[in-house]
Coordinates of C-alpha atoms in Angstrom, one line a residue:
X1 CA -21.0 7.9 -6.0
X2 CA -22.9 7.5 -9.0
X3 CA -26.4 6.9 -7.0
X4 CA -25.4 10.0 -5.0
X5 CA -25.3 11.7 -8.9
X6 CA -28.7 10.3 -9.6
X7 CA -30.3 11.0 -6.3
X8 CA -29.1 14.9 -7.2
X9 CA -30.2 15.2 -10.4
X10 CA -34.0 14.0 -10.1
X11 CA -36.6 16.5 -11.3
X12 CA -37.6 18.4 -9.5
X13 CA -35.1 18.5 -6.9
X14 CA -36.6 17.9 -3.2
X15 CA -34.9 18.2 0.0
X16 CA -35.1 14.5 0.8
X17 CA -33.5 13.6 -2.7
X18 CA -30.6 16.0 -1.7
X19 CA -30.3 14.9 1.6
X20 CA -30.2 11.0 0.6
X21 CA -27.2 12.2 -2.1
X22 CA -25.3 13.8 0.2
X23 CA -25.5 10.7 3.0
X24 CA -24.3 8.4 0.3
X25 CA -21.5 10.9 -1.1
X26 CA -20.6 10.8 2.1
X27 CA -20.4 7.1 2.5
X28 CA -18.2 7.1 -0.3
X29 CA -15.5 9.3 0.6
X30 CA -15.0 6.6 3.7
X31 CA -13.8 5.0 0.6
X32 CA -12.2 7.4 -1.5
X33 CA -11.4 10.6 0.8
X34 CA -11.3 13.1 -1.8
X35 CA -14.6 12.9 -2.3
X36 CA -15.5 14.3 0.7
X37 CA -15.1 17.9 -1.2
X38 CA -17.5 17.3 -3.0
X39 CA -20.4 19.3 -1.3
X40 CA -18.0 22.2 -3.0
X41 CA -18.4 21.9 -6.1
X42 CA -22.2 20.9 -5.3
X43 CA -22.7 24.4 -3.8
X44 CA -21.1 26.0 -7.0
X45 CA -23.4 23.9 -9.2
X46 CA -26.3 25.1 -7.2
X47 CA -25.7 28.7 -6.7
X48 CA -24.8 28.9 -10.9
X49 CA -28.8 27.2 -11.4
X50 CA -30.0 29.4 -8.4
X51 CA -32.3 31.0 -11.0
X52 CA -33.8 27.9 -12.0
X53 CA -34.6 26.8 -8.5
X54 CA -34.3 29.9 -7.0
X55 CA -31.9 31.7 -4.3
X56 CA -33.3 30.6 -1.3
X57 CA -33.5 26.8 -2.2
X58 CA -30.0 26.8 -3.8
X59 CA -28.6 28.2 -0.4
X60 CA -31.0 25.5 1.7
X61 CA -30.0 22.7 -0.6
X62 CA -26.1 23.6 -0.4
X63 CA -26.9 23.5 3.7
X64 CA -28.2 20.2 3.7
X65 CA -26.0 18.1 1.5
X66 CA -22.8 19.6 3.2
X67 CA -24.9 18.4 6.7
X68 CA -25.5 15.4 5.2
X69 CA -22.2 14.7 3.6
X70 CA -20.8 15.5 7.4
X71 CA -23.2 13.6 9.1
X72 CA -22.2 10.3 7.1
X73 CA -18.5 10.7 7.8
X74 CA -19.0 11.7 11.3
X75 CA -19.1 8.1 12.6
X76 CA -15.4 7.3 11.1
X77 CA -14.5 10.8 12.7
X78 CA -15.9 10.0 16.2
X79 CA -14.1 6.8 15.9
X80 CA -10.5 8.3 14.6
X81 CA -11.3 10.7 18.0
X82 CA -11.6 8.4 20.6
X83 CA -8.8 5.5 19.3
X84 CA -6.2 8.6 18.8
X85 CA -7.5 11.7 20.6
X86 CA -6.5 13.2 17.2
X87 CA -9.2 15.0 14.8
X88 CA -8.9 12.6 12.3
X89 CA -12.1 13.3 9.5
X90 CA -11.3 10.1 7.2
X91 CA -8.0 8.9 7.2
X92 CA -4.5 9.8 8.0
X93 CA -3.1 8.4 4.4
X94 CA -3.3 12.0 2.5
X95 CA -0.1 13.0 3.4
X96 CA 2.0 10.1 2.5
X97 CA 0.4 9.7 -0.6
X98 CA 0.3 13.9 -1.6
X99 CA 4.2 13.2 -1.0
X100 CA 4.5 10.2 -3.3
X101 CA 2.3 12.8 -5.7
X102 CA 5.1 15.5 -5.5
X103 CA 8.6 15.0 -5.1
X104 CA 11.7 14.6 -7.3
X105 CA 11.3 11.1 -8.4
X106 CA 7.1 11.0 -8.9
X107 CA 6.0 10.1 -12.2
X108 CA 2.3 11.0 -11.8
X109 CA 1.5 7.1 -11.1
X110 CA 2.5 5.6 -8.2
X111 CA 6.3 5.2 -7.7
X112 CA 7.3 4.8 -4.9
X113 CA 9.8 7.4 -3.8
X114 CA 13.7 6.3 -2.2
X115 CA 13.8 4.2 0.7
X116 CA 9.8 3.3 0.7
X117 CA 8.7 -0.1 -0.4
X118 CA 8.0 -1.2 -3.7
X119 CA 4.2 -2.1 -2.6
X120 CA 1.4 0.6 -1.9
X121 CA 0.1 -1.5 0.9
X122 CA 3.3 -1.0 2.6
X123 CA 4.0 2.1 2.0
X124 CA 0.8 3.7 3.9
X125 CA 1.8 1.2 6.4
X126 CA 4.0 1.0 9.5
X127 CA 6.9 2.1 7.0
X128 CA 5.8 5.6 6.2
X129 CA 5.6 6.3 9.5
X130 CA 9.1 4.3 11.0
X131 CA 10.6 6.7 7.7
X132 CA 9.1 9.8 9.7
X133 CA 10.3 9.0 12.9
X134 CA 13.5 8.2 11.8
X135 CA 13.8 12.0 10.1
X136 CA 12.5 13.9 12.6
X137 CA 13.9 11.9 15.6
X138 CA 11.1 11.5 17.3
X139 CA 7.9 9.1 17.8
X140 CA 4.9 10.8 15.8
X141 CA 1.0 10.5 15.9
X142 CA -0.4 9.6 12.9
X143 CA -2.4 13.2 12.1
X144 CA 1.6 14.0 12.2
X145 CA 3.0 11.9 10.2
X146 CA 0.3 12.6 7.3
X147 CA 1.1 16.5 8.2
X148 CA 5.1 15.4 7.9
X149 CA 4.3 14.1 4.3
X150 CA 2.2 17.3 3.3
X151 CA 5.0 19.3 4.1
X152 CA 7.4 17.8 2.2
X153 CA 5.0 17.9 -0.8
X154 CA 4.5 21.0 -0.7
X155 CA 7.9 21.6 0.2
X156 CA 8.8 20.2 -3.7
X157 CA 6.0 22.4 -4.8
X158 CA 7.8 25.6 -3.5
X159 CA 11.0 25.1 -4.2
X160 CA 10.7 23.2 -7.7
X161 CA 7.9 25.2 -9.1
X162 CA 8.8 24.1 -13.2
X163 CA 9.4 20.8 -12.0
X164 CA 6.1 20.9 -10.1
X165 CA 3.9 22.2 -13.2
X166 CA 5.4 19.5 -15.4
X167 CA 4.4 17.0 -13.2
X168 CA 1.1 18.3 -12.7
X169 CA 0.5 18.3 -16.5
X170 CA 1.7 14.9 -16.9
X171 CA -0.8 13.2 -14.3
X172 CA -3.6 16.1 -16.4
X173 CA -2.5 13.6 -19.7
X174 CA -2.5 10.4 -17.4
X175 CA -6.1 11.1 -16.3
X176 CA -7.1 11.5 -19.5
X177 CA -5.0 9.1 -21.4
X178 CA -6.8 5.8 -22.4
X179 CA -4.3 3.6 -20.6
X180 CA -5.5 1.9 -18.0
X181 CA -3.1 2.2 -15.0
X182 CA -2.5 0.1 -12.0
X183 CA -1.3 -0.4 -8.4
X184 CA 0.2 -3.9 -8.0
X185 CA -2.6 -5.3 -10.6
X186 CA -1.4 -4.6 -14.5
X187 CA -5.5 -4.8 -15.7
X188 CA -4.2 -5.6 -19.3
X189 CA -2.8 -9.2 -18.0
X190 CA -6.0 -10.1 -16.1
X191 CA -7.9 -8.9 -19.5
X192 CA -5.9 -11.4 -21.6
X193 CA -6.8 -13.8 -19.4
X194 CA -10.3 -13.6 -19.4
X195 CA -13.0 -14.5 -21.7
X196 CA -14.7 -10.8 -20.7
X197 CA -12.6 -9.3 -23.5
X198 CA -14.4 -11.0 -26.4
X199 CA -17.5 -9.1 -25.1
X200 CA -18.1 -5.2 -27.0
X201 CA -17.7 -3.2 -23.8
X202 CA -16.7 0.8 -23.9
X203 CA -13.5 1.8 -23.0
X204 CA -12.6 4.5 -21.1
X205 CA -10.2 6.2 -24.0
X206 CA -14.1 6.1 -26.0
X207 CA -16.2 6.9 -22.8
X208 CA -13.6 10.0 -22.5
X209 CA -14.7 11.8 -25.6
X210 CA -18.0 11.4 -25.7
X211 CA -18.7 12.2 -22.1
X212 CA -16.5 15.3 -21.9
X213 CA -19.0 16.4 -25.4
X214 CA -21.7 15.7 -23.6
X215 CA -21.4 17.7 -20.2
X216 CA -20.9 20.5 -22.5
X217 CA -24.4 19.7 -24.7
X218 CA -26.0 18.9 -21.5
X219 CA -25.7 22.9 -19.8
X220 CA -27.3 23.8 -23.2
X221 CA -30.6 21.5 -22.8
X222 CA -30.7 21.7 -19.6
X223 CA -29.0 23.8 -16.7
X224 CA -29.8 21.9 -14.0
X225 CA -27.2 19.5 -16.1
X226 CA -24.4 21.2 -14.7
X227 CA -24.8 18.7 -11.8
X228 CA -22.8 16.3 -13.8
X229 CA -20.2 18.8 -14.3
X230 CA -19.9 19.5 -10.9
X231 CA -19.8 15.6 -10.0
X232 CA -16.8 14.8 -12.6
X233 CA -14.7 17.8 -11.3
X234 CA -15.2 16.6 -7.7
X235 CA -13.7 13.3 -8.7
X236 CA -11.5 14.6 -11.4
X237 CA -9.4 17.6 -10.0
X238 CA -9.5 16.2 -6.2
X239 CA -7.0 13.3 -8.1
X240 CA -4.9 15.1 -10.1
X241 CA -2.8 16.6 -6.9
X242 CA -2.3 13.1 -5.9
X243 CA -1.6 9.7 -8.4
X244 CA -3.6 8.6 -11.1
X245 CA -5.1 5.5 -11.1
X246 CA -7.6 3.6 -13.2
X247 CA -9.7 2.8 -9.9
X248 CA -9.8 6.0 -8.6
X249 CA -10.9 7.5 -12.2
X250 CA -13.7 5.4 -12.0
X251 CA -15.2 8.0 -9.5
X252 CA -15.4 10.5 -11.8
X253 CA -17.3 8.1 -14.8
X254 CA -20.3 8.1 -13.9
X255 CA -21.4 11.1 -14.9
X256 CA -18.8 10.1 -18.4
X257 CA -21.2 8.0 -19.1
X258 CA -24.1 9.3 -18.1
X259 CA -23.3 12.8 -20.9
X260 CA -22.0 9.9 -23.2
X261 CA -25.1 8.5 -24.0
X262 CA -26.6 12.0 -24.1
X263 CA -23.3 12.8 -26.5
X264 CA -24.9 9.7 -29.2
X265 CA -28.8 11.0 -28.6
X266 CA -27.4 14.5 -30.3
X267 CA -25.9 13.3 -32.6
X268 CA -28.7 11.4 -33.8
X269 CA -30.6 13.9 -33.1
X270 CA -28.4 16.8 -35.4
X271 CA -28.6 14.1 -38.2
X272 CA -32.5 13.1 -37.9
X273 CA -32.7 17.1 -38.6
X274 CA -30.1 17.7 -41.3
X275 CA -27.6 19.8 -39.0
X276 CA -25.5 18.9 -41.0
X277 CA -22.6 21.7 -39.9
X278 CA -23.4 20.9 -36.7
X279 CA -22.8 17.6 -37.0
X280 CA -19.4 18.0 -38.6
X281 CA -18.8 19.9 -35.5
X282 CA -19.2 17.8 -32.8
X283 CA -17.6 14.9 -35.1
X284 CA -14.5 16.9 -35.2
X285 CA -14.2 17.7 -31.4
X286 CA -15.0 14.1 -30.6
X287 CA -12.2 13.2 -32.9
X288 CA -9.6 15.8 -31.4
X289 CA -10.4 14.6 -28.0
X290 CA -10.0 10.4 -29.4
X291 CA -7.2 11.2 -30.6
X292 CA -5.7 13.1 -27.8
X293 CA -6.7 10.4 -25.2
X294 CA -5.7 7.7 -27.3
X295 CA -2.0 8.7 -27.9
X296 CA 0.5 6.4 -26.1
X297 CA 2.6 8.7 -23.7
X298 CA 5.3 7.4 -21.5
X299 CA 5.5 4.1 -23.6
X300 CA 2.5 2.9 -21.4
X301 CA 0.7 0.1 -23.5
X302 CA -1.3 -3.1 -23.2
X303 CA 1.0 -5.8 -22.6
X304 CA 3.9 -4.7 -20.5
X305 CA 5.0 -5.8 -17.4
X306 CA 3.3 -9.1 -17.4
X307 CA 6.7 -10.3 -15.8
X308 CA 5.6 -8.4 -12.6
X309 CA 2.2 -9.8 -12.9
X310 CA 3.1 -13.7 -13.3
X311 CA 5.5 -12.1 -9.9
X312 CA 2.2 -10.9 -8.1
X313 CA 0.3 -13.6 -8.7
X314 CA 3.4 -16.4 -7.3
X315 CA 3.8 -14.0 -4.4
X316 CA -0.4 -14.2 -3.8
X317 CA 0.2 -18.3 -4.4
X318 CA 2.8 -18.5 -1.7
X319 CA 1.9 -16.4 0.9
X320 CA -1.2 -18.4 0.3
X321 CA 0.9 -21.7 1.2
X322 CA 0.1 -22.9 -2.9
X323 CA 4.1 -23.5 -3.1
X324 CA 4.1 -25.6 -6.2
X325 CA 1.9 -23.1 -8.1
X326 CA 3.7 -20.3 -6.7
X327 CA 7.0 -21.5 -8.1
X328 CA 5.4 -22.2 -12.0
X329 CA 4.3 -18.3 -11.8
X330 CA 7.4 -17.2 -10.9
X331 CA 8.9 -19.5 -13.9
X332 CA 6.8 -17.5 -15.9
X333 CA 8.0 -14.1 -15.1
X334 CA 11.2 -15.0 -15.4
X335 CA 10.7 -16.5 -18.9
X336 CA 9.4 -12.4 -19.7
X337 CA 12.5 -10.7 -17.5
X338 CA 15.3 -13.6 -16.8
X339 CA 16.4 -10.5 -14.3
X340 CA 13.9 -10.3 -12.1
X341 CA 15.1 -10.3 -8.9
X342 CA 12.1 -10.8 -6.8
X343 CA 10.8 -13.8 -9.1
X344 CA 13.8 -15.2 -8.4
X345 CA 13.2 -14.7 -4.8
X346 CA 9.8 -16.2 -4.6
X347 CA 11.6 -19.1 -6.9
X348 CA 14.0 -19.5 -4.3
X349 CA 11.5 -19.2 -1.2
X350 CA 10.0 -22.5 -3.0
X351 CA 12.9 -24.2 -3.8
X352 CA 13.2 -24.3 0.0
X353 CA 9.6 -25.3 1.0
X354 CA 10.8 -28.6 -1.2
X355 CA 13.7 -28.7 0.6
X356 CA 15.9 -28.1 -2.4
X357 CA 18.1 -26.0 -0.7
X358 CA 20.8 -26.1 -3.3
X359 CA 18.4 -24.7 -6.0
X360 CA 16.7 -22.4 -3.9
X361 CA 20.9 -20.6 -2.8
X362 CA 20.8 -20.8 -6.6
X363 CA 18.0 -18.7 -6.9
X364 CA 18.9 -16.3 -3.8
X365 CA 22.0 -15.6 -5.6
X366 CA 20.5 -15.1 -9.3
X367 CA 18.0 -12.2 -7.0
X368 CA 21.0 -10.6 -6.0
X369 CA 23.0 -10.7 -9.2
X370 CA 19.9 -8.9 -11.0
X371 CA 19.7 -6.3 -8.0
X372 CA 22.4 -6.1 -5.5
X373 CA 20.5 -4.1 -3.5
X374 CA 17.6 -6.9 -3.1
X375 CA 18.1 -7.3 0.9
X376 CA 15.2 -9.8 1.2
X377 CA 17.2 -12.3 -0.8
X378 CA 20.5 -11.6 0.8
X379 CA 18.7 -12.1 4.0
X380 CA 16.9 -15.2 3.1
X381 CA 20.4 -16.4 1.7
X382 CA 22.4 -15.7 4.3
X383 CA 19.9 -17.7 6.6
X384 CA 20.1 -20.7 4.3
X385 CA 24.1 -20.2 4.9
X386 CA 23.3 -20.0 8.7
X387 CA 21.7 -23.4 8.6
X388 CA 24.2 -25.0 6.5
X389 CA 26.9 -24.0 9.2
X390 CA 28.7 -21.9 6.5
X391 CA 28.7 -19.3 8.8
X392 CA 31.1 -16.5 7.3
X393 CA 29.6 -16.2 4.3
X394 CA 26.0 -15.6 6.1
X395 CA 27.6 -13.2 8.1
X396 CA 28.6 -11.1 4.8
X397 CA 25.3 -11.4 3.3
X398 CA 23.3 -10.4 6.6
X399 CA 26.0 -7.4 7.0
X400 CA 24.7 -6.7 3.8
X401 CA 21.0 -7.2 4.4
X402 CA 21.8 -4.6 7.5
X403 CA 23.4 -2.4 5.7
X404 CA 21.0 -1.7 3.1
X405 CA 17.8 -1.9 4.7
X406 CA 19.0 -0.2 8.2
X407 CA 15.4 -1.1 9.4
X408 CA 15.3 -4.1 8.8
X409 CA 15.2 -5.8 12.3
X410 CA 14.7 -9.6 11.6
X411 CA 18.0 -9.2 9.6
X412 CA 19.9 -7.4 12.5
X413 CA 18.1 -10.9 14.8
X414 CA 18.8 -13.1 12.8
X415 CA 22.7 -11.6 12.6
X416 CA 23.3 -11.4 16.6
X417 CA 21.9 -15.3 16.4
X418 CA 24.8 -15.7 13.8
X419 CA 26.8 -14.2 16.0
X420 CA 26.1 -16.5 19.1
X421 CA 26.6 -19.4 16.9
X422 CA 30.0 -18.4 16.4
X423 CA 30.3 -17.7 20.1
X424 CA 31.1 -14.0 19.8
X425 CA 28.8 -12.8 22.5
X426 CA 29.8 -9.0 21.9
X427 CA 29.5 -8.6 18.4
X428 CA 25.8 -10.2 19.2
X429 CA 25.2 -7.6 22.2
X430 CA 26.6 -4.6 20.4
X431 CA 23.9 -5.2 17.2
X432 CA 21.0 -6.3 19.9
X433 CA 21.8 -2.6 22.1
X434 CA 22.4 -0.6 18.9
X435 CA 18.8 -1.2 17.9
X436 CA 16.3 2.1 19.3
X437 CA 14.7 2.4 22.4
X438 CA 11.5 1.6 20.7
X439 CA 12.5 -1.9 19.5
X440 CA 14.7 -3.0 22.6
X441 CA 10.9 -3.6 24.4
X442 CA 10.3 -6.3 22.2
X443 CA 10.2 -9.8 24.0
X444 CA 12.4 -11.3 21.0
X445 CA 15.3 -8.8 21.7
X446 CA 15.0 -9.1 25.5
X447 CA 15.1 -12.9 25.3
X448 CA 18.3 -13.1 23.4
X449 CA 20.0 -10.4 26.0
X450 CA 18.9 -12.0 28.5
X451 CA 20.7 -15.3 26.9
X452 CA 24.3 -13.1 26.6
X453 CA 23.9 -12.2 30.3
X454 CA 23.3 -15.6 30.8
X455 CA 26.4 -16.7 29.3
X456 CA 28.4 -14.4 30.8
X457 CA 27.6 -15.5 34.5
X458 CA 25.5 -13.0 34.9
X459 CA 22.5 -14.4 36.3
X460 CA 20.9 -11.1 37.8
X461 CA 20.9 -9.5 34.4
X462 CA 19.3 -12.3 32.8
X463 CA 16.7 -12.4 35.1
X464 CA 15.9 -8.8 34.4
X465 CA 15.9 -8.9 30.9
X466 CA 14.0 -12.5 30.5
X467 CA 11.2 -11.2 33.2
X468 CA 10.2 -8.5 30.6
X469 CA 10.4 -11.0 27.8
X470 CA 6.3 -11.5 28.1
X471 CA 6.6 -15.2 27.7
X472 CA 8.4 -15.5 24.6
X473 CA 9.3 -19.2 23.6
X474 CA 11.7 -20.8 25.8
X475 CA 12.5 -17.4 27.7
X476 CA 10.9 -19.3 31.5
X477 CA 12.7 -22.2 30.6
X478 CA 15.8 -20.3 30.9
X479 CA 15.1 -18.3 33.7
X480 CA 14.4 -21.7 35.8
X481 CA 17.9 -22.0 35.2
X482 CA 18.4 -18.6 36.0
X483 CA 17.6 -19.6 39.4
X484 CA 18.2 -22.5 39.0
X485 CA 22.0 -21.4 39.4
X486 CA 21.0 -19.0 42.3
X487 CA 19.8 -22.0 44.0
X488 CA 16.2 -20.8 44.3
X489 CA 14.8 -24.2 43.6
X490 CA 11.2 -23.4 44.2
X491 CA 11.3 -20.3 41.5
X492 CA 13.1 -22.6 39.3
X493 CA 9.9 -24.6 39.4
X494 CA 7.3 -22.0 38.9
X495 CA 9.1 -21.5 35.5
X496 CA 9.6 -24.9 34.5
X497 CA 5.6 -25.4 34.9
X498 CA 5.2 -22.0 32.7
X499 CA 7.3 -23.0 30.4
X500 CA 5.8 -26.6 30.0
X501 CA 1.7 -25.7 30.0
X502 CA 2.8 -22.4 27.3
X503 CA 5.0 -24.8 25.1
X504 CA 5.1 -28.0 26.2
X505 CA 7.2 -29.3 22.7
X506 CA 10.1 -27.5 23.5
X507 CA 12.9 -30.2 23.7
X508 CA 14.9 -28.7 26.2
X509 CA 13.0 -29.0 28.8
X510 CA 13.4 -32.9 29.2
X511 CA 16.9 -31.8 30.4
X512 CA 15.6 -29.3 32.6
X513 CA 13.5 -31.6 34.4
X514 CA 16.5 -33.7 35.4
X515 CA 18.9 -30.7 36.4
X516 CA 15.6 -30.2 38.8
X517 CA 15.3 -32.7 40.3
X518 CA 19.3 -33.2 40.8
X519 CA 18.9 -29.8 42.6
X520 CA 16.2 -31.0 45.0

């Protein structure tokens, strides 16, 4: 973005230079979407300067960065086209996060509204769209679901108009507030932690100021300057209808620092030539502008939330399989917040990798006493429970688990395995058909039906169910016994063999093999 800036503001402006500034503006809205309007504000720019360059090149150069802008999208667009059949330009993530922009609960950061997940990654994931489904009863495409989550932003728009305008001058004070906000990184903990603070650099709550000063003194030297002007509003007004970020205000500082050093040139300047007044001028607005991007608003400041940090980092350690540092992070977080409930969870995921199981139920149960609502850690729990044969009370926390994360399907498994453990083959059947059309195709769920037909004698339903199970582990050992029972001896031995060359560890089949060779 910013060599597209420089590429576009190179005297004298030549076709080539535009062209090469639109190809790479366009290359970085494959990164940042809202970019992609930029040619917009680029034709506005040109057509306010068409004196300086003159009508008929200001039309011409408008023409060719918008081609050029195109042109470097159309490759992600040709492929969104043939993978979905959809017209997809970028991406279909605008509508999902417009909505978590504008409804009841936004804050003007990222927040992830009622019944998402905590984490942005997840949120633009599968759930958004399993959330979508689920309202409107029926399997969406993605250029749908994004259309779906439009609606219902604009839908809070419409209705809640004050509530609306509020919001949208909150995220105007975010943008422009010196605090540096974050996704799922806080940048303030990974500053403290590095030697990169000692060094002088600019911040943006300084950059701010002086760059905002020096778009203005910039049209005045020069009004081919208004480039930069039109390059910050691109970045700057495309973001304010969605969530502020620190990374996605970083589009629209380049040309912040670009007028800032022209801002310090002036001011030199003013002094070098005793404008004096003048001086005191731009000293004041530069002032009013510090002081209005430095105030703190919504008791944002350096230094919160490192419990949630020291949490990130454990969660990064042990998904990475770094248990033992995992579990000294999550120490850590919970020496800033003893109630955090998913420190105790990683904690507790730890505890069991050691094989401290005690500790770990410990930990499971501290997660859940600092947020009831924490399914992961009743689920985990109540799998612990499973294992230690203490069967009711893992039934209550699964019920639990099910009951307040509805889609949560390993839990509703990992409860109809509960079930047959307990030998309650209906209770296990009614949870495994109660799931959606959807998720009854998936080899897991077939297996384990295909086991309660089993059990019930029912050896033609098994067959059916563990013949669409797509070799899921241990599902042709039990249809050899399938026929095994029919008396089919030589299909009972076509399974056996797939069983044995797919997973030849499985310890069952050691008894299979002699039930076999019994038969023949």
């Amino acid at each position: 973005f910013a060599l597209s800036l420089f590429l576009i503001t190179i005297k004298p402006l030549r076709r080539s230079t535009v062209i090469a500034g639109g190809l790479i503006a366009g290359l970085s809205a494959l990164s940042r979407p809202n970019i992609a309007l930029i040619p917009v504000f680029v034709i506005i720019a040109l057509l306010i300067v068409r004196r300086t360059i003159g009508p008929k090149k200001a039309l011409i150069y408008s023409a060719l960065f918008t081609i050029s802008v195109m042109v470097a999208i159309s490759p992600a667009t040709i492929h969104n086209l043939i993978v979905s059949g959809n017209f997809i330009p970028i991406t279909t993530h605008g509508g999902v996060n417009f909505y978590i922009g504008n409804n009841e609960f936004a804050t003007g950061a990222f927040h992830a509204p009622p019944g998402f997940p905590a984490s942005p990654l997840e949120v633009v994931g599968n759930v958004s769209e399993e959330i979508a489904e689920r309202e409107t009863g029926k399997e969406l495409t993605p250029q749908e679901v994004s259309d779906f989550y439009f609606k219902k932003g604009l839908d809070f728009i419409k209705t809640r108009p004050i509530n609306a305008l509020k919001l949208t001058l909150k995220k105007l004070m975010l943008a422009i507030n010196h605090y540096e906000l974050s996704l799922n990184i806080n940048l303030y903990f990974y500053r403290f932690n590095s030697i990169l603070r000692y060094l002088p650099l600019m911040t943006y709550g300084i950059i701010l100021p002086l760059g905002l000063v020096g778009l203005i003194l910039g049209v005045r030297e020069d009004r081919m300057s208004i480039m930069l002007i039109a390059y910050f509003l691109a970045g700057f007004l495309t973001l304010i209808p969605f969530i502020i970020n620190a990374k996605y205000r970083l589009i629209f500082t380049p040309p912040l620092l670009v007028s800032a050093g022209l801002t310090l040139y002036k001011l030199s300047d003013f002094i070098r030539n005793k404008r004096y007044l003048t001086t005191c001028i731009v000293v004041s607005i530069l002032v009013g502008l510090f002081i209005l991007s430095n105030i703190t608003i919504l008791g944002l400041k350096p230094g919160i939330n490192f419990d949630k940090c020291h949490f990130m980092v454990a969660r990064y350690l042990f998904d990475n399989g770094n248990y033992k540092m995992a579990k000294n992070e999550a120490k850590k977080a919970l020496r800033f917040n003893p109630d955090h409930d998913m420190a105790w969870f990683i904690y507790g995921l730890c505890k069991i990798k050691e094989n401290k199981l005690t500790d770990a139920e410990t930990a499971f149960r501290n997660a859940i006493a600092s947020n009831p609502k924490n399914y992961k850690a009743r689920y985990n729990l109540g799998v612990l429970l499973m294992q230690r044969k203490r069967y009711d009370e893992a039934e209550e926390q699964l019920i639990q688990a099910v009951t307040i994360e509805p889609a949560y399907i390993q839990a509703k498994l990992t409860l109809a395995d509960l079930y047959l453990k307990m030998v309650n083959v209906d209770k296990a059947e009614e949870i495994l058909l109660g799931l959606e059309s959807k998720q009854l195709k998936r080899p897991e769920i077939r297996y384990r039906l295909g086991t309660i037909r089993f059990s019930r004698g029912d050896i033609n339903g098994a067959i059916e169910y563990l013949n669409m199970a797509d070799d899921y582990p241990d599902a042709h050992r039990l249809l050899s016994r399938c026929y095994l029972a029919l008396g089919e001896i030589k299909n009972a031995i076509i399974e056996f063999e797939k069983e044995r060359s797919r997973y030849p560890d499985n310890p069952l089949l050691g008894e299979l093999a002699k039930e076999i060779e019994e038969a023949q």
